Amino acid sequence: MSPVPSPHQSHHLGHGSRKEKRMRKVDTFAPHNDGHQWRKYGEKKINNCNFPRYYYRCTYKDNMNCPATKQIQQKDYSDPPLIPVADRIWESSLHLF
DNA sequence: TACATTTGACCTTT
DNA sequence: AAAGGTCAAATGTA
């Protein structure tokens, strides 16, 4: 669990909502071999697709809690302005097979 | 026994 | 409301 819990995920769960489950092992087909280590966290049927969509995240999402930040400031107006870029990493994920 | 998957519930977005 | 995205208990696996 991450050190700072997000606002949701905290309450509910109080009286037996996400409780009883049954299990059935379904085999997954061999996934992608890029340099990342992925952990599956979900699977959904998408409306007009024949195959489900799988959701993965980096395995180290919770370990990599480095609190690094940085600030930048534009120095003068003649420069091209610097735009902050959100660090979001996608896996190019087309489930076409 | 620690870590990954499975899977419906829950949350967000459309 | 429906579709899409995430959570987390139960379960599997090494």
PDB file of C-alpha atoms (C1' of nucleotides) in Angstrom:
ATOM      1  CA  MET A   1       0.000   0.000   0.000  1.00  0.00           C
ATOM      2  CA  SER A   2       1.292   3.414  -0.765  1.00  0.00           C
ATOM      3  CA  PRO A   3       2.415   5.580   2.180  1.00  0.00           C
ATOM      4  CA  VAL A   4      -0.105   8.242   1.313  1.00  0.00           C
ATOM      5  CA  PRO A   5      -3.469   6.587   0.694  1.00  0.00           C
ATOM      6  CA  SER A   6      -5.650   8.173  -1.898  1.00  0.00           C
ATOM      7  CA  PRO A   7      -8.898   9.768  -0.660  1.00  0.00           C
ATOM      8  CA  HIS A   8     -11.014   6.916  -1.837  1.00  0.00           C
ATOM      9  CA  GLN A   9      -9.982   3.334  -1.149  1.00  0.00           C
ATOM     10  CA  SER A  10     -10.148   4.327   2.510  1.00  0.00           C
ATOM     11  CA  HIS A  11     -13.728   4.138   3.737  1.00  0.00           C
ATOM     12  CA  HIS A  12     -16.318   1.553   2.593  1.00  0.00           C
ATOM     13  CA  LEU A  13     -15.404  -2.091   3.017  1.00  0.00           C
ATOM     14  CA  GLY A  14     -17.066  -1.618   6.377  1.00  0.00           C
ATOM     15  CA  HIS A  15     -19.762  -4.210   6.225  1.00  0.00           C
ATOM     16  CA  GLY A  16     -19.140  -7.110   3.905  1.00  0.00           C
ATOM     17  CA  SER A  17     -19.320  -5.626   0.436  1.00  0.00           C
ATOM     18  CA  ARG A  18     -16.149  -6.894  -1.207  1.00  0.00           C
ATOM     19  CA  LYS A  19     -16.317 -10.100   0.658  1.00  0.00           C
ATOM     20  CA  GLU A  20     -17.236 -13.440  -0.707  1.00  0.00           C
ATOM     21  CA  LYS A  21     -15.576 -14.720  -3.881  1.00  0.00           C
ATOM     22  CA  ARG A  22     -15.117 -17.964  -5.672  1.00  0.00           C
ATOM     23  CA  MET A  23     -12.093 -18.942  -7.668  1.00  0.00           C
ATOM     24  CA  ARG A  24     -11.534 -20.405 -11.062  1.00  0.00           C
ATOM     25  CA  LYS A  25      -8.178 -20.538 -12.706  1.00  0.00           C
ATOM     26  CA  VAL A  26      -8.084 -19.311 -16.263  1.00  0.00           C
ATOM     27  CA  ASP A  27      -4.860 -19.394 -18.199  1.00  0.00           C
ATOM     28  CA  THR A  28      -3.425 -16.167 -19.519  1.00  0.00           C
ATOM     29  CA  PHE A  29      -1.535 -16.042 -22.733  1.00  0.00           C
ATOM     30  CA  ALA A  30       2.107 -14.964 -22.690  1.00  0.00           C
ATOM     31  CA  PRO A  31       2.383 -11.192 -22.279  1.00  0.00           C
ATOM     32  CA  HIS A  32       4.797  -8.547 -23.500  1.00  0.00           C
ATOM     33  CA  ASN A  33       8.542  -8.645 -23.021  1.00  0.00           C
ATOM     34  CA  ASP A  34       9.591  -5.064 -22.879  1.00  0.00           C
ATOM     35  CA  GLY A  35      12.092  -4.021 -20.256  1.00  0.00           C
ATOM     36  CA  HIS A  36       9.440  -3.462 -17.638  1.00  0.00           C
ATOM     37  CA  GLN A  37       8.045  -5.674 -14.981  1.00  0.00           C
ATOM     38  CA  TRP A  38       4.297  -5.589 -15.043  1.00  0.00           C
ATOM     39  CA  ARG A  39       1.761  -6.733 -12.531  1.00  0.00           C
ATOM     40  CA  LYS A  40      -1.736  -7.390 -13.673  1.00  0.00           C
ATOM     41  CA  TYR A  41      -4.377  -5.649 -11.630  1.00  0.00           C
ATOM     42  CA  GLY A  42      -7.542  -6.018 -13.648  1.00  0.00           C
ATOM     43  CA  GLU A  43      -9.368  -7.418 -16.595  1.00  0.00           C
ATOM     44  CA  LYS A  44     -12.460  -6.136 -18.366  1.00  0.00           C
ATOM     45  CA  LYS A  45     -14.673  -7.123 -21.204  1.00  0.00           C
ATOM     46  CA  ILE A  46     -14.871  -4.236 -23.615  1.00  0.00           C
ATOM     47  CA  ASN A  47     -18.087  -3.646 -25.367  1.00  0.00           C
ATOM     48  CA  ASN A  48     -17.525  -4.514 -28.978  1.00  0.00           C
ATOM     49  CA  CYS A  49     -14.354  -6.490 -28.649  1.00  0.00           C
ATOM     50  CA  ASN A  50     -14.074 -10.211 -28.724  1.00  0.00           C
ATOM     51  CA  PHE A  51     -11.190 -10.284 -26.299  1.00  0.00           C
ATOM     52  CA  PRO A  52     -10.927  -8.814 -22.834  1.00  0.00           C
ATOM     53  CA  ARG A  53      -8.616  -5.969 -21.918  1.00  0.00           C
ATOM     54  CA  TYR A  54      -5.975  -6.570 -19.291  1.00  0.00           C
ATOM     55  CA  TYR A  55      -4.681  -3.902 -16.970  1.00  0.00           C
ATOM     56  CA  TYR A  56      -1.090  -3.871 -15.819  1.00  0.00           C
ATOM     57  CA  ARG A  57       1.000  -1.571 -13.684  1.00  0.00           C
ATOM     58  CA  CYS A  58       4.650  -1.395 -12.824  1.00  0.00           C
ATOM     59  CA  THR A  59       5.578  -3.852 -10.108  1.00  0.00           C
ATOM     60  CA  TYR A  60       7.558  -1.246  -8.200  1.00  0.00           C
ATOM     61  CA  LYS A  61       4.857   1.393  -8.101  1.00  0.00           C
ATOM     62  CA  ASP A  62       4.754   1.228  -4.307  1.00  0.00           C
ATOM     63  CA  ASN A  63       8.468   0.715  -3.710  1.00  0.00           C
ATOM     64  CA  MET A  64       9.558   3.657  -5.783  1.00  0.00           C
ATOM     65  CA  ASN A  65       8.372   6.242  -3.317  1.00  0.00           C
ATOM     66  CA  CYS A  66      11.171   8.677  -3.976  1.00  0.00           C
ATOM     67  CA  PRO A  67       9.944  12.103  -2.942  1.00  0.00           C
ATOM     68  CA  ALA A  68      11.906  13.882  -5.646  1.00  0.00           C
ATOM     69  CA  THR A  69      10.431  17.031  -7.027  1.00  0.00           C
ATOM     70  CA  LYS A  70      11.864  19.900  -9.017  1.00  0.00           C
ATOM     71  CA  GLN A  71      10.929  23.387  -9.933  1.00  0.00           C
ATOM     72  CA  ILE A  72      11.739  25.294 -13.082  1.00  0.00           C
ATOM     73  CA  GLN A  73      11.222  28.905 -13.985  1.00  0.00           C
ATOM     74  CA  GLN A  74      11.422  30.632 -17.282  1.00  0.00           C
ATOM     75  CA  LYS A  75      14.316  33.064 -17.320  1.00  0.00           C
ATOM     76  CA  ASP A  76      13.432  35.524 -20.025  1.00  0.00           C
ATOM     77  CA  TYR A  77      10.627  35.997 -22.469  1.00  0.00           C
ATOM     78  CA  SER A  78      12.595  35.416 -25.630  1.00  0.00           C
ATOM     79  CA  ASP A  79      13.109  31.765 -24.821  1.00  0.00           C
ATOM     80  CA  PRO A  80      10.550  29.219 -25.850  1.00  0.00           C
ATOM     81  CA  PRO A  81       8.465  28.657 -22.712  1.00  0.00           C
ATOM     82  CA  LEU A  82       8.894  25.446 -20.831  1.00  0.00           C
ATOM     83  CA  ILE A  83       5.779  23.402 -20.454  1.00  0.00           C
ATOM     84  CA  PRO A  84       5.470  20.910 -17.622  1.00  0.00           C
ATOM     85  CA  VAL A  85       4.999  17.414 -18.835  1.00  0.00           C
ATOM     86  CA  ALA A  86       3.009  14.899 -16.885  1.00  0.00           C
ATOM     87  CA  ASP A  87       4.911  11.731 -16.339  1.00  0.00           C
ATOM     88  CA  ARG A  88       2.550   9.077 -17.437  1.00  0.00           C
ATOM     89  CA  ILE A  89       3.990   5.965 -18.947  1.00  0.00           C
ATOM     90  CA  TRP A  90       1.883   3.869 -21.193  1.00  0.00           C
ATOM     91  CA  GLU A  91       2.445   0.489 -22.521  1.00  0.00           C
ATOM     92  CA  SER A  92       1.545   0.564 -26.165  1.00  0.00           C
ATOM     93  CA  SER A  93      -1.228  -1.886 -25.724  1.00  0.00           C
ATOM     94  CA  LEU A  94      -3.267  -2.997 -28.632  1.00  0.00           C
ATOM     95  CA  HIS A  95      -4.882  -6.278 -28.006  1.00  0.00           C
ATOM     96  CA  LEU A  96      -5.286  -7.308 -31.565  1.00  0.00           C
ATOM     97  CA  PHE A  97      -4.497 -10.946 -31.413  1.00  0.00           C
TER      98      PHE A  97
ATOM     99  C1'  DT B   1       5.756 -16.892   3.382  1.00  0.00           C
ATOM    100  C1'  DA B   2       6.203 -13.259   0.220  1.00  0.00           C
ATOM    101  C1'  DC B   3       4.590 -11.963  -4.078  1.00  0.00           C
ATOM    102  C1'  DA B   4       1.545 -12.484  -8.363  1.00  0.00           C
ATOM    103  C1'  DT B   5      -3.367 -13.417 -10.256  1.00  0.00           C
ATOM    104  C1'  DT B   6      -8.025 -13.743 -10.320  1.00  0.00           C
ATOM    105  C1'  DT B   7     -12.308 -11.436 -10.189  1.00  0.00           C
ATOM    106  C1'  DG B   8     -16.545  -8.954  -8.610  1.00  0.00           C
ATOM    107  C1'  DA B   9     -17.143  -4.760  -6.398  1.00  0.00           C
ATOM    108  C1'  DC B  10     -16.407  -0.118  -6.402  1.00  0.00           C
ATOM    109  C1'  DC B  11     -15.041   4.229  -8.489  1.00  0.00           C
ATOM    110  C1'  DT B  12     -14.535   7.404 -12.408  1.00  0.00           C
ATOM    111  C1'  DT B  13     -15.435   8.912 -16.951  1.00  0.00           C
ATOM    112  C1'  DT B  14     -18.351   9.366 -20.879  1.00  0.00           C
TER     113       DT B  14
ATOM    114  C1'  DA C   1     -26.868   4.971 -16.782  1.00  0.00           C
ATOM    115  C1'  DA C   2     -23.401   2.488 -19.203  1.00  0.00           C
ATOM    116  C1'  DA C   3     -18.775   1.712 -20.215  1.00  0.00           C
ATOM    117  C1'  DG C   4     -14.263   1.774 -18.720  1.00  0.00           C
ATOM    118  C1'  DG C   5     -10.669   1.673 -15.107  1.00  0.00           C
ATOM    119  C1'  DT C   6      -8.940   0.326 -10.289  1.00  0.00           C
ATOM    120  C1'  DC C   7      -9.181  -1.969  -5.684  1.00  0.00           C
ATOM    121  C1'  DA C   8      -8.331  -5.609  -2.810  1.00  0.00           C
ATOM    122  C1'  DA C   9      -9.782 -10.293  -0.543  1.00  0.00           C
ATOM    123  C1'  DA C  10      -9.109 -14.712  -1.788  1.00  0.00           C
ATOM    124  C1'  DT C  11      -6.340 -17.697  -3.996  1.00  0.00           C
ATOM    125  C1'  DG C  12      -2.336 -19.534  -6.585  1.00  0.00           C
ATOM    126  C1'  DT C  13       2.555 -20.221  -6.997  1.00  0.00           C
ATOM    127  C1'  DA C  14       7.524 -20.629  -6.114  1.00  0.00           C
TER     128       DA C  14
END
